[in-house]
């Protein structure tokens, strides 16, 4: 009934504020703050010290962990601080602060790789990793790790241009403004997987992007128009919409022979290969009803969000919520000094006009949450059993399947915090399991010790 | 850490759908208005007066209980008004005004608030109150024929023109009622205050389905079940088709199927569960009408099925995304 999220239920998705405006390149700020954690996995260690001179594109952070991506300077200039700074995730993270000398002196490390054997997974993975490319849709999973773990296991390559979150149009603008580069990036990925053609899924609320890319793509890229229904761009939902295959619980798309990359990730692969340019800038949608002049900005990674707000004409009225990412899955910010990261697809400032929370949330058992849940869970029951700490029932209700898309909380007429209940339920279940595992390990160790003591006693 | 910006920091999502509980309840009230208008036309303004008394009493008890217990107020969600309207709709128009007040106390305080308030009751408050009010069986069965009022404005009389010949009484005796099918469909028949006009109730139901307040699953399953059984097994000498149609349009079936059985709190949330629930209601309704001592079975059928909601939900949880099907045609049940 509520399958279509903003499509049917809500006539607009707030995208029109920015979808028709060309993205604007933003001048590099006087200084950038580059956190050493711009990807999912182990944070990097800084490779530079205070006082060092760094060039644009130079590697300034790296890690030896298998799931990691190096970090590069997004401007040239002097390192003025290496210290923990506030990260958009709300914690303080080791960051490199570079004072911009305004010259954008390019690092010698930035060299094109197009003459190399790109169909060799090892070569491409190296290029992609060295360029610091991560899932640019927001998940920031290191792309090289995704490629190497999927090679040989997939028969379908899906490029994610769904962009289902309200307000955000950064991927939309990219598809309109950089179609050739995007398609070349897709082809590089397609070749390394040895797949004859790639699927590019785009929600139908972007008809201009669909028709433009259709007119430009060859037989090797298939444009798949998707129903405009949040969370169409979530990996499992996208795989299902494109192929009809359901990724089993707890598995990655590779389990059903699929691999998914965001359009911005594919574009970043193109840049890494053809220009040698690492991931040091991205398009950010600056929008929301508390922003004077909503727009898409092309900005350097590490730009404090304060600059973006200024560039977009400042606040209009007082912002009630400041969000990094979309309104459904983005995180709330309270400080304008936090920097743009690799996964920052949007910066939204909302007024309290759409705050519909109530003092006394009440479930009326309408069942809408279950109806809209993309994982077919029953959030209202999860909420109920989470409150009662009934972990057995939570497990039976498959709480671990929750992808935290936020749709249940969005739809709830009783204004419950259902997504949050699911998160709490997941955490409780996870920590209970960890505790049980620890206990079992301790028991085993104790038993062993006793056994040994008996043996040695004999 | 300091929050200089003054913005609210809370977990995602940061948007809420415009439709809140209050909007939903308001939609239900709007959907009940056509049937109320028909009732006023058929039984006079006394129908409106009884409904208003019932609503006022429900709102008063909802507010009073929570004030007395020092609980946060949520009268504003309008759910008490819906309960008041629905309860009035299943009373005869002749009831003395104190009866809906007692019913309101039972519905709101005993059935709803004592179990925790909105969303926590396991029986439909309006129907449970109606069942309770049968402690006054004479008052609850004082029917009047349509258009029997001396003046449409007369809200204090009306109890004089009593008739025992309701369509449900006739059907119970295996006879066809003394009205045409069209009259039964439009509502020119005797019966409870708000149940008589099938047409207006269907209109209200269409409004609710169109506004996505309810899904048509429960009403359709319920009404179709009654239709199929009464068509296959007509009682007495009656012709199948008209027997079926009278069974659909007379009595509380439309009111029950569209407005009572779809009550969120007391119906299953799963799609399959809702169909099972509707079929169950239909079966029990026909069983009571055919074999019970009461001529009408809708309210008891729904009350009985109310108690099975959790069982049904548990048994019909949807298949998790990417999970194995519960029943595999090749491998049998898992």
PDB file of N, CA, C and O in Angstrom, chain A residues 89-138:
ATOM      1  N   UNK A  89      30.889  12.014  12.450  1.00  0.00           N
ATOM      2  CA  UNK A  89      30.250  10.925  13.192  1.00  0.00           C
ATOM      3  C   UNK A  89      30.074  11.267  14.666  1.00  0.00           C
ATOM      4  O   UNK A  89      29.581  10.464  15.447  1.00  0.00           O
ATOM      5  N   UNK A  90      30.516  12.469  15.076  1.00  0.00           N
ATOM      6  CA  UNK A  90      30.270  12.911  16.442  1.00  0.00           C
ATOM      7  C   UNK A  90      31.426  12.665  17.388  1.00  0.00           C
ATOM      8  O   UNK A  90      31.379  13.096  18.537  1.00  0.00           O
ATOM      9  N   UNK A  91      32.472  11.965  16.936  1.00  0.00           N
ATOM     10  CA  UNK A  91      33.620  11.724  17.804  1.00  0.00           C
ATOM     11  C   UNK A  91      34.811  12.528  17.298  1.00  0.00           C
ATOM     12  O   UNK A  91      34.777  13.059  16.193  1.00  0.00           O
ATOM     13  N   UNK A  92      35.844  12.588  18.123  1.00  0.00           N
ATOM     14  CA  UNK A  92      37.070  13.266  17.674  1.00  0.00           C
ATOM     15  C   UNK A  92      37.973  12.229  17.022  1.00  0.00           C
ATOM     16  O   UNK A  92      38.217  11.160  17.583  1.00  0.00           O
ATOM     17  N   UNK A  93      38.450  12.568  15.813  1.00  0.00           N
ATOM     18  CA  UNK A  93      39.240  11.628  15.029  1.00  0.00           C
ATOM     19  C   UNK A  93      40.532  12.332  14.629  1.00  0.00           C
ATOM     20  O   UNK A  93      40.522  13.525  14.304  1.00  0.00           O
ATOM     21  N   UNK A  94      41.663  11.595  14.672  1.00  0.00           N
ATOM     22  CA  UNK A  94      42.951  12.143  14.257  1.00  0.00           C
ATOM     23  C   UNK A  94      42.814  12.752  12.860  1.00  0.00           C
ATOM     24  O   UNK A  94      42.330  12.093  11.940  1.00  0.00           O
ATOM     25  N   UNK A  95      43.199  14.014  12.728  1.00  0.00           N
ATOM     26  CA  UNK A  95      43.010  14.705  11.451  1.00  0.00           C
ATOM     27  C   UNK A  95      44.266  15.471  11.079  1.00  0.00           C
ATOM     28  O   UNK A  95      45.044  15.875  11.943  1.00  0.00           O
ATOM     29  N   UNK A  96      44.452  15.645   9.766  1.00  0.00           N
ATOM     30  CA  UNK A  96      45.561  16.455   9.272  1.00  0.00           C
ATOM     31  C   UNK A  96      44.964  17.772   8.785  1.00  0.00           C
ATOM     32  O   UNK A  96      44.068  17.772   7.947  1.00  0.00           O
ATOM     33  N   UNK A  97      45.453  18.875   9.337  1.00  0.00           N
ATOM     34  CA  UNK A  97      44.947  20.184   8.934  1.00  0.00           C
ATOM     35  C   UNK A  97      45.994  20.835   8.033  1.00  0.00           C
ATOM     36  O   UNK A  97      47.172  20.952   8.400  1.00  0.00           O
ATOM     37  N   UNK A  98      45.571  21.190   6.814  1.00  0.00           N
ATOM     38  CA  UNK A  98      46.509  21.769   5.851  1.00  0.00           C
ATOM     39  C   UNK A  98      46.094  23.200   5.560  1.00  0.00           C
ATOM     40  O   UNK A  98      44.935  23.469   5.219  1.00  0.00           O
ATOM     41  N   UNK A  99      47.099  24.096   5.656  1.00  0.00           N
ATOM     42  CA  UNK A  99      46.849  25.495   5.295  1.00  0.00           C
ATOM     43  C   UNK A  99      47.040  25.605   3.788  1.00  0.00           C
ATOM     44  O   UNK A  99      48.113  25.275   3.260  1.00  0.00           O
ATOM     45  N   UNK A 100      46.018  26.056   3.084  1.00  0.00           N
ATOM     46  CA  UNK A 100      46.039  26.087   1.623  1.00  0.00           C
ATOM     47  C   UNK A 100      46.922  27.227   1.136  1.00  0.00           C
ATOM     48  O   UNK A 100      46.724  28.372   1.521  1.00  0.00           O
ATOM     49  N   UNK A 101      47.902  26.900   0.246  1.00  0.00           N
ATOM     50  CA  UNK A 101      48.717  27.985  -0.297  1.00  0.00           C
ATOM     51  C   UNK A 101      48.092  28.556  -1.567  1.00  0.00           C
ATOM     52  O   UNK A 101      48.634  29.458  -2.199  1.00  0.00           O
ATOM     53  N   UNK A 102      46.961  28.007  -1.960  1.00  0.00           N
ATOM     54  CA  UNK A 102      46.204  28.550  -3.088  1.00  0.00           C
ATOM     55  C   UNK A 102      46.786  28.205  -4.447  1.00  0.00           C
ATOM     56  O   UNK A 102      46.276  28.651  -5.476  1.00  0.00           O
ATOM     57  N   UNK A 103      47.866  27.395  -4.478  1.00  0.00           N
ATOM     58  CA  UNK A 103      48.517  27.115  -5.762  1.00  0.00           C
ATOM     59  C   UNK A 103      48.033  25.815  -6.397  1.00  0.00           C
ATOM     60  O   UNK A 103      48.210  25.610  -7.593  1.00  0.00           O
ATOM     61  N   UNK A 104      47.438  24.949  -5.592  1.00  0.00           N
ATOM     62  CA  UNK A 104      47.032  23.626  -6.067  1.00  0.00           C
ATOM     63  C   UNK A 104      48.159  22.922  -6.810  1.00  0.00           C
ATOM     64  O   UNK A 104      47.961  22.352  -7.885  1.00  0.00           O
ATOM     65  N   UNK A 105      49.349  22.993  -6.264  1.00  0.00           N
ATOM     66  CA  UNK A 105      50.492  22.315  -6.874  1.00  0.00           C
ATOM     67  C   UNK A 105      50.244  20.813  -6.872  1.00  0.00           C
ATOM     68  O   UNK A 105      50.012  20.217  -5.823  1.00  0.00           O
ATOM     69  N   UNK A 106      50.288  20.239  -8.064  1.00  0.00           N
ATOM     70  CA  UNK A 106      49.931  18.831  -8.190  1.00  0.00           C
ATOM     71  C   UNK A 106      51.089  17.929  -7.756  1.00  0.00           C
ATOM     72  O   UNK A 106      52.245  18.187  -8.085  1.00  0.00           O
ATOM     73  N   UNK A 107      50.757  16.887  -7.035  1.00  0.00           N
ATOM     74  CA  UNK A 107      51.779  15.941  -6.585  1.00  0.00           C
ATOM     75  C   UNK A 107      52.304  15.120  -7.760  1.00  0.00           C
ATOM     76  O   UNK A 107      51.571  14.844  -8.714  1.00  0.00           O
ATOM     77  N   UNK A 108      53.555  14.695  -7.650  1.00  0.00           N
ATOM     78  CA  UNK A 108      54.154  13.846  -8.704  1.00  0.00           C
ATOM     79  C   UNK A 108      53.480  12.479  -8.708  1.00  0.00           C
ATOM     80  O   UNK A 108      53.568  11.728  -9.663  1.00  0.00           O
ATOM     81  N   UNK A 109      52.816  12.149  -7.589  1.00  0.00           N
ATOM     82  CA  UNK A 109      52.146  10.837  -7.508  1.00  0.00           C
ATOM     83  C   UNK A 109      50.959  10.770  -8.459  1.00  0.00           C
ATOM     84  O   UNK A 109      50.480   9.690  -8.782  1.00  0.00           O
ATOM     85  N   UNK A 110      50.455  11.946  -8.886  1.00  0.00           N
ATOM     86  CA  UNK A 110      49.262  11.975  -9.736  1.00  0.00           C
ATOM     87  C   UNK A 110      49.664  11.745 -11.188  1.00  0.00           C
ATOM     88  O   UNK A 110      50.070  12.664 -11.898  1.00  0.00           O
ATOM     89  N   UNK A 111      49.617  10.485 -11.618  1.00  0.00           N
ATOM     90  CA  UNK A 111      49.930  10.153 -13.020  1.00  0.00           C
ATOM     91  C   UNK A 111      48.837   9.257 -13.571  1.00  0.00           C
ATOM     92  O   UNK A 111      48.340   8.373 -12.868  1.00  0.00           O
ATOM     93  N   UNK A 112      48.432   9.478 -14.832  1.00  0.00           N
ATOM     94  CA  UNK A 112      47.398   8.628 -15.437  1.00  0.00           C
ATOM     95  C   UNK A 112      47.862   7.174 -15.523  1.00  0.00           C
ATOM     96  O   UNK A 112      49.045   6.895 -15.646  1.00  0.00           O
ATOM     97  N   UNK A 113      46.872   6.271 -15.453  1.00  0.00           N
ATOM     98  CA  UNK A 113      47.188   4.845 -15.484  1.00  0.00           C
ATOM     99  C   UNK A 113      46.556   4.162 -16.680  1.00  0.00           C
ATOM    100  O   UNK A 113      46.456   2.945 -16.720  1.00  0.00           O
ATOM    101  N   UNK A 114      46.094   4.950 -17.671  1.00  0.00           N
ATOM    102  CA  UNK A 114      45.262   4.318 -18.707  1.00  0.00           C
ATOM    103  C   UNK A 114      46.034   3.355 -19.587  1.00  0.00           C
ATOM    104  O   UNK A 114      45.452   2.515 -20.245  1.00  0.00           O
ATOM    105  N   UNK A 115      47.369   3.455 -19.587  1.00  0.00           N
ATOM    106  CA  UNK A 115      48.127   2.540 -20.450  1.00  0.00           C
ATOM    107  C   UNK A 115      48.367   1.193 -19.781  1.00  0.00           C
ATOM    108  O   UNK A 115      48.855   0.268 -20.396  1.00  0.00           O
ATOM    109  N   UNK A 116      48.000   1.083 -18.513  1.00  0.00           N
ATOM    110  CA  UNK A 116      48.250  -0.184 -17.827  1.00  0.00           C
ATOM    111  C   UNK A 116      47.181  -1.214 -18.188  1.00  0.00           C
ATOM    112  O   UNK A 116      46.153  -0.880 -18.774  1.00  0.00           O
ATOM    113  N   UNK A 117      47.435  -2.457 -17.832  1.00  0.00           N
ATOM    114  CA  UNK A 117      46.495  -3.534 -18.146  1.00  0.00           C
ATOM    115  C   UNK A 117      45.338  -3.508 -17.156  1.00  0.00           C
ATOM    116  O   UNK A 117      45.386  -4.127 -16.095  1.00  0.00           O
ATOM    117  N   UNK A 118      44.282  -2.788 -17.529  1.00  0.00           N
ATOM    118  CA  UNK A 118      43.196  -2.543 -16.585  1.00  0.00           C
ATOM    119  C   UNK A 118      42.285  -3.746 -16.396  1.00  0.00           C
ATOM    120  O   UNK A 118      41.462  -3.770 -15.482  1.00  0.00           O
ATOM    121  N   UNK A 119      42.406  -4.733 -17.278  1.00  0.00           N
ATOM    122  CA  UNK A 119      41.544  -5.901 -17.105  1.00  0.00           C
ATOM    123  C   UNK A 119      42.129  -6.855 -16.065  1.00  0.00           C
ATOM    124  O   UNK A 119      41.487  -7.819 -15.664  1.00  0.00           O
ATOM    125  N   UNK A 120      43.348  -6.590 -15.654  1.00  0.00           N
ATOM    126  CA  UNK A 120      43.949  -7.397 -14.594  1.00  0.00           C
ATOM    127  C   UNK A 120      43.428  -6.884 -13.251  1.00  0.00           C
ATOM    128  O   UNK A 120      43.719  -5.752 -12.868  1.00  0.00           O
ATOM    129  N   UNK A 121      42.666  -7.690 -12.542  1.00  0.00           N
ATOM    130  CA  UNK A 121      42.068  -7.215 -11.285  1.00  0.00           C
ATOM    131  C   UNK A 121      43.103  -6.652 -10.326  1.00  0.00           C
ATOM    132  O   UNK A 121      42.858  -5.664  -9.641  1.00  0.00           O
ATOM    133  N   UNK A 122      44.278  -7.283 -10.291  1.00  0.00           N
ATOM    134  CA  UNK A 122      45.287  -6.826  -9.339  1.00  0.00           C
ATOM    135  C   UNK A 122      45.723  -5.400  -9.657  1.00  0.00           C
ATOM    136  O   UNK A 122      45.881  -4.569  -8.767  1.00  0.00           O
ATOM    137  N   UNK A 123      45.898  -5.138 -10.965  1.00  0.00           N
ATOM    138  CA  UNK A 123      46.330  -3.803 -11.386  1.00  0.00           C
ATOM    139  C   UNK A 123      45.246  -2.783 -11.046  1.00  0.00           C
ATOM    140  O   UNK A 123      45.513  -1.752 -10.429  1.00  0.00           O
ATOM    141  N   UNK A 124      44.020  -3.081 -11.420  1.00  0.00           N
ATOM    142  CA  UNK A 124      42.934  -2.120 -11.171  1.00  0.00           C
ATOM    143  C   UNK A 124      42.726  -1.900  -9.676  1.00  0.00           C
ATOM    144  O   UNK A 124      42.548  -0.778  -9.218  1.00  0.00           O
ATOM    145  N   UNK A 125      42.764  -2.990  -8.928  1.00  0.00           N
ATOM    146  CA  UNK A 125      42.580  -2.856  -7.480  1.00  0.00           C
ATOM    147  C   UNK A 125      43.656  -1.966  -6.893  1.00  0.00           C
ATOM    148  O   UNK A 125      43.382  -1.154  -6.008  1.00  0.00           O
ATOM    149  N   UNK A 126      44.885  -2.108  -7.395  1.00  0.00           N
ATOM    150  CA  UNK A 126      45.965  -1.271  -6.881  1.00  0.00           C
ATOM    151  C   UNK A 126      45.686   0.200  -7.183  1.00  0.00           C
ATOM    152  O   UNK A 126      45.790   1.061  -6.324  1.00  0.00           O
ATOM    153  N   UNK A 127      45.296   0.455  -8.444  1.00  0.00           N
ATOM    154  CA  UNK A 127      45.018   1.847  -8.836  1.00  0.00           C
ATOM    155  C   UNK A 127      43.892   2.423  -7.979  1.00  0.00           C
ATOM    156  O   UNK A 127      43.983   3.530  -7.456  1.00  0.00           O
ATOM    157  N   UNK A 128      42.817   1.634  -7.841  1.00  0.00           N
ATOM    158  CA  UNK A 128      41.643   2.097  -7.094  1.00  0.00           C
ATOM    159  C   UNK A 128      41.993   2.316  -5.624  1.00  0.00           C
ATOM    160  O   UNK A 128      41.596   3.301  -5.016  1.00  0.00           O
ATOM    161  N   UNK A 129      42.764   1.401  -5.080  1.00  0.00           N
ATOM    162  CA  UNK A 129      43.124   1.547  -3.672  1.00  0.00           C
ATOM    163  C   UNK A 129      44.017   2.757  -3.465  1.00  0.00           C
ATOM    164  O   UNK A 129      43.780   3.566  -2.577  1.00  0.00           O
ATOM    165  N   UNK A 130      45.028   2.878  -4.312  1.00  0.00           N
ATOM    166  CA  UNK A 130      45.958   3.995  -4.161  1.00  0.00           C
ATOM    167  C   UNK A 130      45.257   5.336  -4.334  1.00  0.00           C
ATOM    168  O   UNK A 130      45.716   6.356  -3.837  1.00  0.00           O
ATOM    169  N   UNK A 131      44.140   5.342  -5.095  1.00  0.00           N
ATOM    170  CA  UNK A 131      43.393   6.588  -5.282  1.00  0.00           C
ATOM    171  C   UNK A 131      42.440   6.852  -4.116  1.00  0.00           C
ATOM    172  O   UNK A 131      41.735   7.852  -4.102  1.00  0.00           O
ATOM    173  N   UNK A 132      42.411   5.948  -3.164  1.00  0.00           N
ATOM    174  CA  UNK A 132      41.588   6.163  -1.972  1.00  0.00           C
ATOM    175  C   UNK A 132      40.095   6.122  -2.252  1.00  0.00           C
ATOM    176  O   UNK A 132      39.314   6.787  -1.568  1.00  0.00           O
ATOM    177  N   UNK A 133      39.702   5.334  -3.262  1.00  0.00           N
ATOM    178  CA  UNK A 133      38.285   5.335  -3.627  1.00  0.00           C
ATOM    179  C   UNK A 133      37.493   4.435  -2.678  1.00  0.00           C
ATOM    180  O   UNK A 133      37.886   3.303  -2.379  1.00  0.00           O
ATOM    181  N   UNK A 134      36.369   4.966  -2.199  1.00  0.00           N
ATOM    182  CA  UNK A 134      35.450   4.227  -1.322  1.00  0.00           C
ATOM    183  C   UNK A 134      34.043   4.370  -1.893  1.00  0.00           C
ATOM    184  O   UNK A 134      33.837   5.119  -2.842  1.00  0.00           O
ATOM    185  N   UNK A 135      33.093   3.650  -1.323  1.00  0.00           N
ATOM    186  CA  UNK A 135      31.706   3.759  -1.776  1.00  0.00           C
ATOM    187  C   UNK A 135      31.210   5.176  -1.556  1.00  0.00           C
ATOM    188  O   UNK A 135      30.950   5.580  -0.426  1.00  0.00           O
ATOM    189  N   UNK A 136      31.127   5.942  -2.648  1.00  0.00           N
ATOM    190  CA  UNK A 136      30.865   7.370  -2.521  1.00  0.00           C
ATOM    191  C   UNK A 136      29.383   7.677  -2.302  1.00  0.00           C
ATOM    192  O   UNK A 136      29.000   8.835  -2.199  1.00  0.00           O
ATOM    193  N   UNK A 137      28.538   6.641  -2.267  1.00  0.00           N
ATOM    194  CA  UNK A 137      27.118   6.863  -2.023  1.00  0.00           C
ATOM    195  C   UNK A 137      26.843   7.158  -0.561  1.00  0.00           C
ATOM    196  O   UNK A 137      25.754   7.559  -0.189  1.00  0.00           O
ATOM    197  N   UNK A 138      27.834   6.913   0.277  1.00  0.00           N
ATOM    198  CA  UNK A 138      27.651   7.188   1.689  1.00  0.00           C
ATOM    199  C   UNK A 138      28.122   6.049   2.578  1.00  0.00           C
ATOM    200  O   UNK A 138      28.441   6.240   3.734  1.00  0.00           O
TER     201      UNK A 138
END
